[in-house]
Amino acid sequence: MGIVERETRDLEEAKQYGVSSFAKELLNVNDSLGLAIINTDLESSEPKEQLEILIEGINMTNTNAQDALSHQNIATFQPNIGDHFDHNEHNVVKKVEEKSDKPSVTVTRVVKPGYKRKNKVLRLADVEVLAKVTPPKPKPVAPKQPKEDKAKDGEAKESESKENGEKEIDDVNGEKVEQSSSSSSSSDSEVEPQSKESDSKTQ
């Protein structure tokens, strides 16, 4: 057997041993979880006692799981509240909009921790980050009109209203004049036949 073949075989055996060792530790995790489920009686008359048994089994399962991970040099990590967002270790699941003095993209809450094996990130930590609210732009304010211009505008409006009033009066007077002239002509026409009748009688 050559050196290359021996190294390849040793590498494969090491991989298989590593997988087998990790699998055996996971079996302990599975056993603890199974015991917690079996020993919990949901129909018991003492629910508090059964709840304590269930919690104890869950804690044992968690301990076995952490041991299995630590034996493989796998550890959890999570940022602190207020840390700056790091795309190499964090995954944004939600952006919280609020007014704050803190810089934008700051971690406000850790939803789920991340995992590393030695220095390699296996899973990013799920976090919520701060997204600053942009204040609305102020509405443009119309420039104030000087007092002189306001006075001129007022005088112009007053002169316009006077002119309009005078025009209305002239129109009304014109209508009255027409009516009076028409009435005088009608009275003259009525007087003429009466004078003719009086002349015939004298004859």
XYZ file of C-alpha atoms in Angstrom:
203
model
C 0.000 0.000 0.000
C 1.408 3.360 -1.045
C 1.694 6.487 1.075
C -1.080 8.286 -0.812
C -3.492 5.388 -0.397
C -2.692 5.127 3.327
C -3.306 8.853 3.859
C -6.608 8.646 1.964
C -7.723 5.693 4.107
C -6.759 7.436 7.358
C -8.651 10.538 6.287
C -11.794 8.549 5.523
C -11.572 6.730 8.867
C -11.184 10.024 10.701
C -14.280 11.394 8.967
C -16.292 8.302 9.811
C -15.101 8.377 13.430
C -16.043 12.020 13.750
C -19.514 11.416 12.350
C -19.985 8.298 14.493
C -18.866 10.093 17.663
C -21.239 12.991 17.038
C -24.077 10.585 16.213
C -23.575 8.693 19.513
C -23.814 11.925 21.491
C -26.996 12.842 19.623
C -28.440 9.502 20.710
C -28.123 10.668 24.332
C -30.060 13.797 23.407
C -32.788 11.715 21.813
C -32.958 9.405 24.847
C -33.379 12.302 27.266
C -36.183 13.795 25.176
C -37.922 10.424 24.907
C -37.760 9.901 28.693
C -39.247 13.340 29.297
C -42.191 12.524 27.029
C -42.765 9.024 28.453
C -42.608 10.071 32.108
C -45.105 12.901 31.632
C -48.694 11.810 32.242
C -51.075 14.273 30.630
C -54.100 12.680 32.340
C -52.649 12.885 35.848
C -54.637 14.527 38.636
C -51.511 16.455 39.643
C -50.620 18.603 36.602
C -48.037 20.654 38.510
C -45.981 17.564 39.334
C -46.149 16.359 35.719
C -45.074 19.783 34.496
C -42.009 19.634 36.768
C -41.121 16.198 35.340
C -41.434 17.534 31.795
C -39.267 20.565 32.559
C -36.614 18.361 34.159
C -36.526 16.152 31.063
C -36.216 19.185 28.760
C -33.324 20.577 30.838
C -31.544 17.207 30.671
C -32.042 17.120 26.901
C -30.611 20.612 26.559
C -27.559 19.690 28.660
C -26.844 16.623 26.527
C -27.223 18.655 23.339
C -24.801 21.344 24.567
C -22.271 18.646 25.524
C -22.540 17.067 22.066
C -21.934 20.426 20.399
C -19.010 21.401 22.648
C -17.283 18.086 21.923
C -17.337 19.092 18.255
C -15.989 22.584 19.099
C -19.372 24.110 18.262
C -20.474 27.049 20.402
C -23.260 29.584 20.320
C -22.665 33.304 19.901
C -24.890 36.346 19.894
C -24.303 40.103 19.658
C -25.067 42.565 22.422
C -27.896 45.062 22.178
C -26.492 48.235 20.637
C -23.771 46.497 18.603
C -23.310 47.516 14.992
C -24.735 45.086 12.441
C -22.130 42.684 10.998
C -23.227 40.926 7.801
C -20.629 38.200 8.418
C -22.310 37.066 11.639
C -25.813 38.567 11.679
C -28.962 38.040 9.657
C -31.613 40.787 9.697
C -35.118 39.413 10.212
C -36.813 42.724 11.026
C -36.135 46.472 10.821
C -37.540 48.566 13.649
C -38.309 52.168 12.668
C -37.969 54.639 15.504
C -36.407 57.984 16.350
C -33.084 57.414 18.111
C -29.678 59.008 18.601
C -28.019 55.657 17.883
C -26.531 55.075 14.429
C -28.641 53.266 11.855
C -28.340 49.459 11.474
C -27.817 48.913 15.210
C -28.854 45.623 16.826
C -31.961 46.148 18.973
C -32.896 42.512 19.705
C -31.451 39.013 19.243
C -34.119 36.652 17.917
C -31.971 33.528 17.550
C -28.306 32.917 18.487
C -25.711 31.919 15.920
C -23.312 28.958 15.944
C -19.599 28.715 15.235
C -17.252 25.780 14.884
C -13.927 27.167 16.026
C -13.768 30.398 13.984
C -16.094 29.356 11.191
C -19.707 30.548 11.295
C -22.125 27.643 10.886
C -25.272 29.719 11.279
C -25.821 33.457 11.393
C -27.530 35.024 14.397
C -31.030 36.340 13.626
C -31.371 39.933 14.831
C -33.615 42.975 14.670
C -31.908 46.234 13.721
C -32.719 49.905 14.047
C -33.828 51.784 10.962
C -34.032 55.523 11.597
C -37.241 57.311 10.665
C -36.599 60.132 8.191
C -38.459 63.245 9.366
C -40.892 64.669 6.796
C -39.644 67.596 4.721
C -41.022 70.961 5.950
C -43.645 72.534 3.716
C -42.452 75.633 1.812
C -43.627 78.844 3.494
C -44.937 81.590 1.208
C -42.953 84.829 1.545
C -44.692 87.506 3.584
C -46.117 90.379 1.544
C -44.829 93.842 2.566
C -47.331 96.154 4.214
C -47.064 98.723 1.382
C -48.056 96.093 -1.199
C -50.969 95.018 1.002
C -52.174 98.637 1.251
C -51.917 99.075 -2.522
C -53.866 95.879 -3.090
C -56.556 97.106 -0.685
C -56.830 100.465 -2.454
C -57.020 98.771 -5.846
C -59.805 96.489 -4.620
C -61.717 99.483 -3.184
C -61.434 101.469 -6.452
C -62.597 98.409 -8.429
C -65.615 98.008 -6.163
C -66.471 101.761 -6.509
C -66.243 101.575 -10.306
C -68.454 98.503 -10.358
C -71.004 100.296 -8.118
C -71.053 103.355 -10.317
C -71.581 101.230 -13.410
C -74.524 99.509 -11.749
C -76.061 102.902 -10.818
C -75.611 104.196 -14.396
C -77.273 101.078 -15.759
C -80.231 101.510 -13.408
C -80.581 105.252 -14.269
C -80.495 104.452 -17.963
C -83.330 101.984 -17.569
C -85.381 104.636 -15.678
C -84.815 107.238 -18.400
C -85.964 104.869 -21.109
C -89.045 103.996 -19.139
C -89.943 107.689 -18.598
C -89.466 108.561 -22.263
C -91.685 105.701 -23.331
C -94.399 106.718 -20.865
C -94.335 110.376 -22.094
C -94.741 109.307 -25.708
C -97.712 107.161 -24.824
C -99.400 110.071 -22.986
C -98.900 112.355 -26.009
C -100.596 109.844 -28.253
C -103.585 109.745 -25.966
C -103.920 113.579 -25.890
C -103.980 114.043 -29.706
C -107.325 112.224 -30.392
C -109.031 114.165 -27.592
C -108.033 117.503 -29.164
C -109.398 116.410 -32.558
C -112.745 115.503 -30.964
C -112.994 118.961 -29.325
C -112.286 120.711 -32.671
C -115.123 118.812 -34.418
C -117.598 119.806 -31.723
C -116.798 123.532 -32.032
C -117.386 123.334 -35.762
